[in-house]
Coordinates of C-alpha atoms in Angstrom, one line a residue:
Chain C
M170 CA 64.6 0.3 -29.1
E171 CA 64.0 -1.7 -32.1
K172 CA 63.7 -5.3 -31.7
I173 CA 62.9 -8.3 -33.9
L174 CA 60.9 -11.2 -33.2
L175 CA 62.6 -14.1 -35.1
L176 CA 61.0 -17.5 -36.0
E177 CA 62.8 -20.7 -36.7
D178 CA 61.1 -20.9 -40.0
G179 CA 62.8 -17.6 -41.0
T180 CA 59.7 -15.1 -40.4
M181 CA 60.5 -11.8 -38.8
F182 CA 58.3 -9.4 -37.0
H183 CA 59.7 -6.0 -36.4
G184 CA 58.7 -4.3 -33.2
E185 CA 59.8 -2.4 -30.2
G186 CA 61.4 -3.5 -27.1
F187 CA 59.9 -3.0 -23.5
G188 CA 60.6 -4.5 -20.3
Y189 CA 64.0 -6.3 -19.5
E190 CA 66.7 -5.2 -21.8
G191 CA 68.0 -8.5 -23.3
E192 CA 67.5 -11.3 -25.7
C193 CA 65.5 -14.5 -25.1
V194 CA 64.8 -17.8 -26.9
G195 CA 61.9 -20.3 -26.5
E196 CA 58.9 -21.8 -27.9
V197 CA 56.6 -19.3 -29.1
V198 CA 52.8 -19.9 -28.0
F199 CA 49.7 -17.8 -27.6
T200 CA 47.0 -17.3 -25.0
T201 CA 43.6 -16.0 -25.9
G202 CA 42.8 -14.8 -22.3
M203 CA 41.4 -11.0 -22.5
S204 CA 42.7 -10.2 -19.1
G205 CA 44.8 -12.0 -16.3
Y206 CA 48.1 -11.0 -17.9
Q207 CA 49.8 -11.0 -14.8
E208 CA 48.6 -14.4 -13.7
A209 CA 49.7 -15.7 -17.1
I210 CA 53.2 -14.3 -17.0
T211 CA 53.9 -15.6 -13.5
D212 CA 52.4 -19.0 -14.5
Q213 CA 55.4 -21.6 -14.4
S214 CA 53.6 -24.0 -17.0
F215 CA 54.8 -20.9 -19.3
N216 CA 58.5 -21.9 -18.2
G217 CA 60.8 -21.8 -21.4
Q218 CA 58.1 -20.1 -23.7
I219 CA 57.8 -16.7 -25.2
L220 CA 54.2 -15.8 -24.6
T221 CA 52.0 -14.1 -27.3
F222 CA 49.0 -12.3 -25.9
T223 CA 46.0 -12.3 -28.7
Y224 CA 44.4 -9.5 -26.6
P225 CA 45.7 -6.2 -28.2
L226 CA 46.1 -4.1 -25.2
I227 CA 48.2 -5.5 -22.4
G228 CA 49.2 -3.9 -19.2
N229 CA 46.5 -1.6 -18.8
C230 CA 45.6 -2.4 -15.2
G231 CA 49.3 -2.7 -14.2
I232 CA 50.7 -5.4 -11.8
N233 CA 49.1 -5.7 -8.2
R234 CA 50.3 -7.3 -5.2
D235 CA 47.8 -10.1 -5.1
D236 CA 47.6 -11.8 -8.4
S237 CA 51.1 -13.5 -9.0
E238 CA 51.2 -17.1 -9.4
S239 CA 54.8 -17.4 -8.6
I240 CA 57.6 -15.5 -7.0
H241 CA 60.1 -15.8 -9.8
P242 CA 58.2 -16.2 -13.0
T243 CA 60.3 -18.1 -15.9
C244 CA 58.3 -17.4 -18.9
R245 CA 61.2 -16.3 -21.4
G246 CA 59.4 -13.4 -23.1
I247 CA 56.2 -11.3 -23.7
I248 CA 55.0 -10.6 -27.3
V249 CA 52.0 -7.9 -27.4
K250 CA 50.3 -5.7 -30.0
E251 CA 50.4 -2.7 -27.6
A252 CA 51.6 -2.4 -24.1
A253 CA 49.8 0.3 -22.1
R254 CA 52.1 3.1 -21.2
R255 CA 49.9 4.4 -18.4
P256 CA 48.4 1.7 -16.1
S257 CA 45.3 2.6 -13.9
N258 CA 43.6 0.5 -11.4
W259 CA 43.1 0.9 -7.7
R260 CA 45.3 -2.1 -7.1
C261 CA 48.1 -1.2 -9.5
A262 CA 51.5 -1.2 -7.6
M263 CA 53.7 -0.9 -10.5
D264 CA 53.5 -0.9 -14.3
L265 CA 54.1 -4.1 -16.6
D266 CA 57.4 -2.4 -18.1
T267 CA 59.0 -2.2 -14.5
F268 CA 57.5 -5.5 -13.7
L269 CA 59.2 -7.2 -16.5
K270 CA 62.4 -5.4 -15.9
N271 CA 62.4 -6.6 -12.3
K272 CA 61.9 -10.2 -13.2
K273 CA 64.3 -10.1 -16.3
I274 CA 61.8 -10.7 -19.0
P275 CA 62.0 -9.1 -22.3
G276 CA 59.1 -7.9 -24.1
I277 CA 58.3 -6.8 -27.6
Q278 CA 55.4 -4.7 -28.6
G279 CA 54.0 -3.4 -32.1
I280 CA 53.6 -7.0 -33.4
D281 CA 50.6 -8.1 -35.5
T282 CA 49.9 -10.7 -32.9
R283 CA 46.9 -11.8 -35.1
K284 CA 48.9 -12.8 -38.1
L285 CA 51.5 -14.4 -35.6
T286 CA 48.6 -16.4 -33.8
K287 CA 47.3 -17.5 -37.4
M288 CA 50.6 -18.7 -38.0
L289 CA 51.0 -20.5 -35.0
R290 CA 47.7 -22.1 -35.4
D291 CA 48.6 -23.1 -39.1
K292 CA 52.0 -24.4 -38.3
G293 CA 51.9 -25.5 -34.6
T294 CA 54.1 -23.7 -31.9
I295 CA 57.7 -23.2 -32.9
K296 CA 61.1 -22.0 -31.7
G297 CA 61.5 -18.0 -31.8
C298 CA 63.6 -15.4 -30.2
I299 CA 63.5 -11.8 -29.5
V300 CA 66.7 -10.0 -30.6
D301 CA 68.1 -6.4 -31.1
A302 CA 67.6 -5.3 -34.8
G303 CA 71.1 -4.5 -35.5
I304 CA 72.7 -8.0 -34.9
D305 CA 73.6 -10.4 -37.8
L306 CA 70.1 -11.9 -38.4
D307 CA 71.3 -14.9 -40.6
Q308 CA 73.7 -15.8 -37.7
A309 CA 70.8 -15.4 -35.3
L310 CA 68.6 -17.6 -37.5
L311 CA 71.3 -20.4 -37.7
D312 CA 71.7 -20.2 -33.9
L313 CA 68.1 -20.5 -33.4
Q314 CA 67.6 -23.5 -35.5
N315 CA 70.4 -25.0 -33.9
R316 CA 69.4 -24.4 -30.5
K317 CA 68.0 -27.2 -28.4
L318 CA 65.3 -26.2 -26.0
P319 CA 65.9 -27.6 -22.4
T320 CA 63.7 -30.5 -21.3
N321 CA 64.5 -30.0 -17.6
Q322 CA 61.8 -27.4 -17.2
V323 CA 60.1 -29.1 -14.1
S324 CA 63.3 -29.1 -12.0
Q325 CA 63.9 -25.5 -13.1
V326 CA 60.4 -24.4 -11.3
S327 CA 59.8 -27.1 -8.7
T328 CA 60.7 -26.2 -5.1
P329 CA 64.3 -27.6 -4.3
T330 CA 63.1 -28.5 -0.6
A331 CA 60.0 -29.4 1.1
Y332 CA 58.1 -26.7 3.0
P333 CA 54.8 -26.6 5.1
N334 CA 51.8 -24.4 4.5
P335 CA 50.0 -25.1 7.8
G336 CA 46.5 -25.6 8.2
T337 CA 44.3 -27.4 10.8
K338 CA 42.3 -29.7 8.7
R339 CA 42.9 -32.4 6.0
R340 CA 47.0 -33.3 5.5
V341 CA 47.6 -32.8 1.7
V342 CA 50.7 -33.3 0.1
V343 CA 51.4 -31.3 -2.7
V344 CA 53.9 -32.4 -5.3
D345 CA 55.2 -29.4 -7.1
F346 CA 55.9 -29.6 -10.7
G347 CA 55.8 -25.6 -11.0
L348 CA 52.7 -24.9 -9.1
K349 CA 50.4 -22.0 -9.5
H350 CA 49.8 -20.2 -5.9
S351 CA 46.1 -20.4 -6.7
I352 CA 46.2 -24.1 -6.0
L353 CA 47.7 -23.5 -2.4
R354 CA 45.2 -20.7 -2.2
E355 CA 42.1 -23.0 -2.9
L356 CA 43.7 -25.4 -0.4
A357 CA 44.2 -23.0 2.2
K358 CA 40.7 -21.9 1.9
R359 CA 39.5 -25.2 2.8
G360 CA 41.8 -25.5 6.0
C361 CA 44.0 -28.0 4.6
D362 CA 47.2 -28.7 6.2
V363 CA 49.5 -28.6 3.2
V364 CA 53.2 -29.9 2.7
V365 CA 54.6 -29.1 -0.5
L366 CA 57.4 -31.6 -1.7
P367 CA 59.8 -31.3 -4.6
Y368 CA 58.7 -33.0 -7.9
D369 CA 61.3 -35.9 -7.5
S370 CA 60.1 -37.1 -4.3
S371 CA 59.7 -40.8 -3.9
A372 CA 56.6 -42.5 -2.9
Q373 CA 58.1 -43.2 0.6
D374 CA 58.6 -39.3 0.9
V375 CA 55.0 -38.6 0.1
L376 CA 53.5 -41.5 2.2
S377 CA 55.7 -40.7 5.2
Q378 CA 53.9 -37.5 5.5
L379 CA 50.7 -39.4 6.2
P380 CA 48.7 -37.7 3.8
D381 CA 44.9 -37.8 3.5
G382 CA 45.3 -36.8 -0.1
V383 CA 47.9 -36.1 -2.5
M384 CA 47.8 -33.2 -5.2
L385 CA 49.8 -33.2 -8.3
T386 CA 50.2 -29.7 -9.6
N387 CA 50.5 -28.0 -12.9
G388 CA 53.8 -27.4 -14.5
P389 CA 55.7 -26.8 -17.7
G390 CA 56.8 -29.1 -20.6
D391 CA 56.5 -32.7 -21.5
P392 CA 55.2 -35.1 -18.8
K393 CA 57.6 -37.7 -20.4
D394 CA 60.5 -35.6 -19.3
V395 CA 59.6 -36.6 -15.6
P396 CA 59.5 -40.2 -15.3
E397 CA 60.5 -40.1 -11.6
A398 CA 57.1 -38.6 -11.0
V399 CA 55.3 -41.2 -13.0
A400 CA 56.9 -44.0 -10.8
M401 CA 56.1 -42.2 -7.7
I402 CA 52.4 -41.9 -8.7
K403 CA 52.2 -45.6 -9.5
E404 CA 53.4 -46.5 -6.2
I405 CA 50.8 -44.4 -4.2
L406 CA 47.8 -45.1 -6.4
G407 CA 45.2 -46.7 -4.2
K408 CA 47.1 -45.9 -1.1
V409 CA 45.9 -42.3 -0.8
P410 CA 43.4 -40.4 -2.7
I411 CA 45.0 -38.5 -5.8
F412 CA 43.9 -35.2 -7.5
G413 CA 45.9 -33.9 -10.4
I414 CA 45.8 -30.7 -12.2
C415 CA 47.3 -30.0 -15.7
L416 CA 50.9 -31.6 -15.8
G417 CA 49.7 -33.4 -12.7
H418 CA 46.8 -34.8 -14.8
Q419 CA 48.9 -35.9 -17.6
L420 CA 51.6 -37.6 -15.1
F421 CA 48.6 -39.3 -13.5
A422 CA 47.5 -40.7 -16.9
L423 CA 51.0 -42.0 -17.8
A424 CA 51.2 -43.7 -14.4
C425 CA 48.1 -45.6 -15.4
N426 CA 49.6 -46.8 -18.4
A427 CA 47.8 -44.3 -20.8
D428 CA 49.7 -42.1 -23.2
T429 CA 50.2 -38.5 -23.9
Y430 CA 50.9 -36.5 -27.1
K431 CA 51.9 -32.9 -28.1
L432 CA 49.1 -30.7 -29.4
K433 CA 49.9 -28.7 -32.5
F434 CA 49.3 -25.3 -30.8
G435 CA 48.0 -26.1 -27.5
H436 CA 45.2 -24.8 -25.2
R437 CA 46.0 -21.5 -23.6
G438 CA 43.3 -19.1 -22.7
F439 CA 40.4 -19.3 -20.4
N440 CA 37.2 -19.4 -22.4
H441 CA 37.7 -23.1 -23.1
P442 CA 34.3 -25.0 -22.8
V443 CA 34.4 -28.3 -21.2
R444 CA 31.7 -30.8 -20.9
E445 CA 31.2 -33.1 -17.9
V446 CA 30.5 -36.3 -19.1
A447 CA 28.4 -37.7 -16.2
T448 CA 25.8 -34.7 -16.5
G449 CA 26.5 -33.0 -19.8
R450 CA 27.0 -29.7 -17.8
I451 CA 29.2 -27.1 -19.5
D452 CA 31.7 -25.3 -17.5
F453 CA 34.1 -22.7 -19.0
T454 CA 37.7 -23.4 -17.8
S455 CA 41.2 -21.7 -17.7
Q456 CA 43.5 -23.8 -19.6
N457 CA 47.2 -23.8 -20.4
H458 CA 48.7 -26.9 -21.8
G459 CA 50.6 -28.1 -24.9
Y460 CA 50.3 -31.8 -24.2
A461 CA 47.3 -33.9 -23.9
V462 CA 46.1 -37.5 -22.9
D463 CA 45.7 -39.8 -26.0
P464 CA 42.1 -41.0 -25.9
E465 CA 42.9 -44.2 -27.8
S466 CA 45.6 -45.2 -25.2
L467 CA 42.9 -45.5 -22.5
T468 CA 41.6 -48.8 -24.0
G469 CA 42.7 -51.5 -21.5
T470 CA 43.6 -49.1 -18.7
N471 CA 41.5 -48.4 -15.8
L472 CA 40.6 -45.1 -16.6
M473 CA 37.4 -43.3 -17.6
V474 CA 36.8 -40.1 -19.3
T475 CA 35.0 -37.5 -17.0
H476 CA 35.6 -34.3 -19.0
L477 CA 35.9 -33.5 -22.7
E478 CA 36.9 -30.1 -24.5
I479 CA 33.8 -29.0 -26.8
N480 CA 36.0 -27.6 -29.4
D481 CA 38.1 -30.2 -30.5
N482 CA 37.2 -33.2 -28.2
T483 CA 40.6 -33.5 -26.4
I484 CA 40.4 -35.3 -23.0
E485 CA 40.1 -32.8 -20.3
G486 CA 39.4 -35.0 -17.3
I487 CA 39.9 -38.6 -16.1
R488 CA 39.1 -40.9 -13.2
H489 CA 40.4 -44.1 -11.9
R490 CA 37.7 -46.8 -11.9
D491 CA 39.1 -48.8 -8.8
V492 CA 40.5 -46.2 -6.5
P493 CA 39.9 -42.8 -5.5
A494 CA 42.1 -40.8 -8.0
F495 CA 40.9 -38.3 -10.5
S496 CA 42.5 -35.4 -12.6
V497 CA 41.6 -32.6 -14.8
Q498 CA 43.8 -31.0 -17.8
F499 CA 42.2 -27.5 -17.2
H500 CA 42.6 -25.3 -14.1
P501 CA 39.8 -25.5 -11.5
D502 CA 41.7 -22.9 -9.6
A503 CA 41.2 -20.6 -12.2
T504 CA 43.2 -17.4 -11.9
P505 CA 43.1 -16.3 -14.3
G506 CA 39.7 -17.2 -15.7
P507 CA 36.3 -18.5 -14.7
H508 CA 35.7 -20.2 -11.6
D509 CA 33.0 -22.6 -12.9
A510 CA 34.9 -25.8 -11.9
V511 CA 36.3 -24.5 -8.5
H512 CA 34.2 -27.3 -7.0
L513 CA 36.5 -29.9 -8.0
F514 CA 38.6 -28.8 -4.9
D515 CA 35.5 -29.6 -2.6
D516 CA 34.9 -33.0 -4.6
F517 CA 38.9 -33.8 -3.4
M518 CA 37.8 -32.9 0.2
E519 CA 35.0 -35.3 0.2
S520 CA 37.1 -37.9 -1.9
M521 CA 39.6 -37.7 1.3
D522 CA 36.7 -37.7 3.9
T523 CA 35.2 -40.9 2.1
W524 CA 38.7 -42.7 1.9
K525 CA 39.3 -42.1 5.7
E526 CA 36.0 -43.3 6.8
G527 CA 36.5 -46.5 4.8
K528 CA 39.8 -47.0 6.3
H529 CA 38.5 -46.7 9.9
A530 CA 35.3 -48.6 9.0
Chain H
M223 CA 4.8 -22.0 12.1
E224 CA 7.7 -23.4 10.3
M225 CA 11.1 -22.3 9.6
E226 CA 12.9 -23.7 6.6
K227 CA 16.2 -23.1 5.1
V228 CA 17.8 -24.5 1.9
I229 CA 20.9 -26.1 2.9
V230 CA 21.9 -27.7 -0.3
D231 CA 21.4 -26.2 -3.8
S232 CA 20.7 -27.6 -7.1
E233 CA 24.5 -27.7 -8.2
T234 CA 25.6 -29.3 -5.0
M235 CA 23.0 -31.9 -5.2
K236 CA 24.0 -32.7 -8.8
R237 CA 27.6 -33.1 -7.7
A238 CA 26.6 -35.3 -4.9
L239 CA 25.0 -37.5 -7.2
T240 CA 27.8 -37.7 -9.7
R241 CA 30.1 -38.4 -6.6
I242 CA 27.8 -41.3 -5.6
T243 CA 28.1 -42.8 -9.0
Y244 CA 31.8 -42.4 -9.3
E245 CA 32.1 -44.3 -5.8
V246 CA 29.8 -47.0 -7.1
I247 CA 32.0 -47.5 -10.0
E248 CA 35.1 -47.8 -7.6
R249 CA 33.5 -50.2 -5.2
H250 CA 32.2 -52.5 -8.0
K251 CA 34.8 -54.2 -9.9
N252 CA 32.1 -55.7 -12.2
L253 CA 29.0 -53.7 -13.0
D254 CA 27.3 -56.4 -14.9
N255 CA 25.2 -57.7 -11.9
L256 CA 24.2 -54.2 -10.7
V257 CA 20.8 -53.2 -10.5
L258 CA 19.2 -50.0 -8.9
V259 CA 16.0 -50.0 -6.9
G260 CA 14.6 -46.7 -6.0
I261 CA 12.3 -46.3 -3.0
K262 CA 9.5 -44.2 -3.6
T263 CA 8.9 -41.3 -4.0
R264 CA 12.1 -39.6 -4.6
G265 CA 14.3 -42.6 -4.4
I266 CA 12.9 -43.4 -7.9
P267 CA 14.1 -40.2 -9.7
L268 CA 17.5 -40.2 -7.7
A269 CA 17.9 -44.1 -9.0
K270 CA 17.2 -42.9 -12.7
R271 CA 19.5 -40.1 -12.4
I272 CA 22.4 -42.2 -11.1
A273 CA 21.5 -44.7 -14.0
E274 CA 21.7 -42.1 -16.7
R275 CA 25.2 -41.1 -15.5
F276 CA 26.2 -44.6 -15.6
R277 CA 24.9 -44.5 -19.3
L278 CA 26.8 -41.3 -20.1
L279 CA 30.2 -42.5 -18.3
E280 CA 30.5 -46.0 -19.3
G281 CA 27.6 -46.5 -22.0
I282 CA 26.0 -49.2 -19.9
I283 CA 22.2 -49.5 -19.0
I284 CA 21.8 -50.3 -15.5
P285 CA 18.2 -51.6 -14.9
V286 CA 16.1 -49.6 -12.5
G287 CA 13.2 -51.0 -10.4
E288 CA 10.8 -49.2 -7.9
L289 CA 9.7 -50.1 -4.6
D290 CA 6.6 -48.7 -2.7
I291 CA 7.0 -48.6 1.1
T292 CA 3.7 -47.5 2.7
L293 CA 2.8 -46.2 6.0
Y294 CA 5.9 -44.1 6.2
R295 CA 6.4 -40.4 6.3
D296 CA 9.9 -38.8 7.1
D297 CA 8.3 -36.0 8.6
I298 CA 5.6 -37.6 10.8
R299 CA 6.6 -40.0 13.6
Q300 CA 5.0 -43.4 13.1
T301 CA 4.3 -45.8 15.7
D302 CA 3.5 -48.5 13.0
E303 CA 6.3 -50.1 11.1
P304 CA 6.7 -49.2 7.6
V305 CA 6.0 -52.2 5.3
A306 CA 6.3 -52.9 1.6
K307 CA 3.2 -52.9 -0.5
K308 CA 3.2 -55.8 -3.0
N309 CA 6.1 -55.0 -5.2
E310 CA 7.2 -56.2 -8.5
L311 CA 10.5 -55.5 -10.1
P312 CA 11.2 -55.4 -13.8
F313 CA 14.1 -57.8 -13.2
D314 CA 14.8 -61.2 -11.3
V315 CA 16.8 -60.2 -8.2
A316 CA 18.4 -63.6 -7.9
G317 CA 22.1 -63.2 -8.2
K318 CA 22.2 -59.5 -8.6
Q319 CA 24.0 -56.9 -6.5
V320 CA 21.1 -54.5 -5.7
L321 CA 21.6 -50.8 -4.7
L322 CA 18.8 -49.4 -3.0
V323 CA 18.7 -45.7 -3.6
D324 CA 16.6 -43.3 -1.3
D325 CA 16.6 -39.5 -0.5
V326 CA 17.0 -39.3 3.3
L327 CA 18.4 -42.1 5.6
Y328 CA 16.7 -41.6 9.1
T329 CA 15.7 -44.5 11.6
G330 CA 16.5 -47.2 9.0
R331 CA 13.1 -48.7 9.3
T332 CA 12.1 -47.8 5.5
I333 CA 15.3 -49.5 4.6
R334 CA 14.7 -52.5 6.6
A335 CA 11.4 -52.8 4.8
A336 CA 12.9 -52.4 1.4
M337 CA 15.3 -55.1 2.1
D338 CA 12.5 -57.4 3.2
A339 CA 10.5 -56.6 0.0
V340 CA 13.7 -57.3 -2.3
M341 CA 14.4 -60.4 -0.4
D342 CA 10.9 -61.8 -0.8
L343 CA 11.5 -61.6 -4.5
G344 CA 14.6 -63.7 -4.5
R345 CA 18.1 -64.3 -3.3
P346 CA 20.3 -61.3 -4.3
L347 CA 23.9 -61.6 -4.2
S348 CA 24.2 -58.5 -2.1
I349 CA 22.2 -55.2 -1.2
G350 CA 23.8 -51.9 -1.0
L351 CA 22.5 -48.7 0.1
A352 CA 22.9 -45.2 -1.6
V353 CA 21.2 -42.1 0.0
L354 CA 21.4 -38.4 -0.8
V355 CA 20.9 -37.3 2.8
D356 CA 22.1 -39.2 5.9
R357 CA 20.6 -37.1 8.7
G358 CA 21.4 -39.7 11.6
H359 CA 19.2 -41.0 14.4
R360 CA 19.2 -44.7 13.2
E361 CA 17.0 -47.0 15.2
L362 CA 18.1 -50.1 13.5
P363 CA 21.8 -51.3 12.6
I364 CA 21.6 -49.9 9.1
R365 CA 24.0 -48.0 7.5
A366 CA 24.7 -46.4 3.8
D367 CA 27.6 -47.4 1.6
F368 CA 26.9 -44.1 -0.4
V369 CA 26.1 -40.9 1.2
G370 CA 25.7 -37.7 -0.9
K371 CA 25.8 -35.4 2.0
N372 CA 25.8 -36.0 5.8
I373 CA 23.6 -33.5 7.4
P374 CA 23.5 -33.9 11.3
T375 CA 20.2 -32.8 12.5
S376 CA 18.1 -32.9 15.7
K377 CA 14.9 -34.9 16.0
D378 CA 12.6 -32.0 16.0
E379 CA 14.1 -30.9 12.7
S380 CA 13.3 -32.6 9.2
I381 CA 14.9 -33.0 6.2
K382 CA 12.8 -32.4 2.8
V383 CA 14.4 -33.3 -0.6
E384 CA 12.9 -31.7 -3.6
M385 CA 13.5 -32.9 -7.2
E386 CA 13.0 -31.4 -10.4
E387 CA 10.8 -34.5 -11.3
I388 CA 8.5 -34.0 -8.6
D389 CA 8.9 -30.7 -7.2
G390 CA 10.0 -28.6 -10.2
I391 CA 13.3 -27.8 -8.3
D392 CA 16.2 -29.5 -7.0
R393 CA 17.2 -28.6 -3.5
I394 CA 17.5 -29.8 0.2
L395 CA 15.5 -28.1 2.8
L396 CA 15.9 -28.2 6.5
K397 CA 12.6 -27.6 8.2
K398 CA 12.1 -27.0 12.0
A399 CA 8.6 -26.0 13.8
I400 CA 8.9 -23.0 15.8

C-alpha cells in the first residue's frame, strides 16, 4: 500500500507501508545503529518519535524473545530503506512486519533514508507523519504544522505503580522514567534487590524503601517536562548514592542547578566514542538522546565532567564533587550496542558499599 | 612451588584508582592543602597516577612526595620493625592534608613507620591513607580511608601488585606456597 512520509517543511517521501495499517505523527529522528533494531524499536526513549534507520536493510533477523527493552513500545513509526521480507536467525520468533502489526506501529519502506538523514542533520529533527497516499496532502501538512506534540511522554511510559524485582543483595530503588529492561537485567545480574517506582515518586517514597542506592533511568523527551523528579532528586541528594542514565543524567544535572538544552539532531546510535576524562580511556557507547547538559551551566555548581563525547564534545558524564552521585548520558547497559562501559554498574555497586561502610563507621 | 593467580586485571585496577580519586574529591571540600606521599616502591607510581587523574579531572597539580621505608617486604615476615630511611619531601608538610599512598595494606606497620617519617618533618593538618589493596591481618589500629579492592587473604598467601611503570604490566596476583 502506497504511503507518504510528510515533513512539516513540506518535504514528501513516497514509500510503501508495512507493519501496522495506520497513520502516525511524531518527531522524526534517525539512529545509526547497524543492528539492534528490536532493542531500538522497543526503547521507550523513542516515545512519540518516528524512527529512521540509516542502515539500509532492517528486519533481516526478525524479532526474538529475548531482546525487547519494553513490553509495550511507544515509538510512533518506523522508516526504513528496505524491510527484509524473509528473516533468518536461530532465535527468530516472528518477522518485523508481524511484530509492528501486533504493537500497532506503522512502518514505511522504500524511503531514501540517506537523503532524509542528511536533511535531519542539516535542519535538525522536525515533526513528520506517515499517511496514506490518497488523502488531501495540503490539509495533512496544515494539520501536521498545527499539531502540538505531547510533553507528558515520561508519564506515558513510566510504571503507574511500584513493583519489586527481588534479589538478595543491595537494595536499589529504580525510578522509572521509561526504563530499558536491560537496566533491570544489569542490576539483576549483580543480585540487586530492586524496587521500581513511578516517575513522580516523592523523596519520601524513595527513602522509605531504605535503599542502598537510587538508579535514575533513561526516558523520553525534555527533562524540563518532569520538574517533580528534579525536586525529588534534590531532596535525596547526599542521603543515598545516585546513579543516573540518559534522562536520569539530565534530571540529576538539573537537580544540581545545571542546565540542559536540545541538541540539533541528537545522538542516536551505538558507535559514539566517549572519553573518560580521568584516564583518557575511550569507550564506544550506545546513545539515544535529544537533549544534553550545558557545559557552561556547570560553573558554580558542584558537578564535574567525567565523560566527553569525542565527535562534538558534548557532556556524556558528570559526578557530584561532595556526595556519591554520578550519571552518564550514554547507555552503559548497551543493548543494543557495545558493552565497553558496563563496568559503571560495578562502580555503582562499589559506591553503595563505600557509602554503607561510611554510615556504620 | 608457588601457585599464583591473577585476581585483578589491568582494567579493574585502573578503575579502582579512578574511583579512589573520585572519593578523595568527595571527602575533601578543599583540595588546596592536599599532598600525596607515595610509599616505595609501588606506592610512588600509584600516587603519581592519582595525581594525574586530578590534573585531568580538575585541572589542578597535586604535589607528590616519596617515602622510603626500609627493612620491609610484604612477602617476608620480619621480626624487625620497618623504619623510615632519612626522607625528604619536596614540600613542607606543616599544615598540609597528607594522603599516604601504598599498594597493599597488611599489618599496618609500614604505615606506622610512614606516619612517623611524615611527622618527623613537620606537623601536618591530617594524615590519610589510600591503598590499592586491603588484605586484612592488621597488627596495629590502622585503617585505610580509601581502598581500591578489599581482598581477604589467609596469612600464608601473599598479594603482589604489579605496575606498568615497574613491572611492565598492571595486575594484582595472589600467591601461595604449595
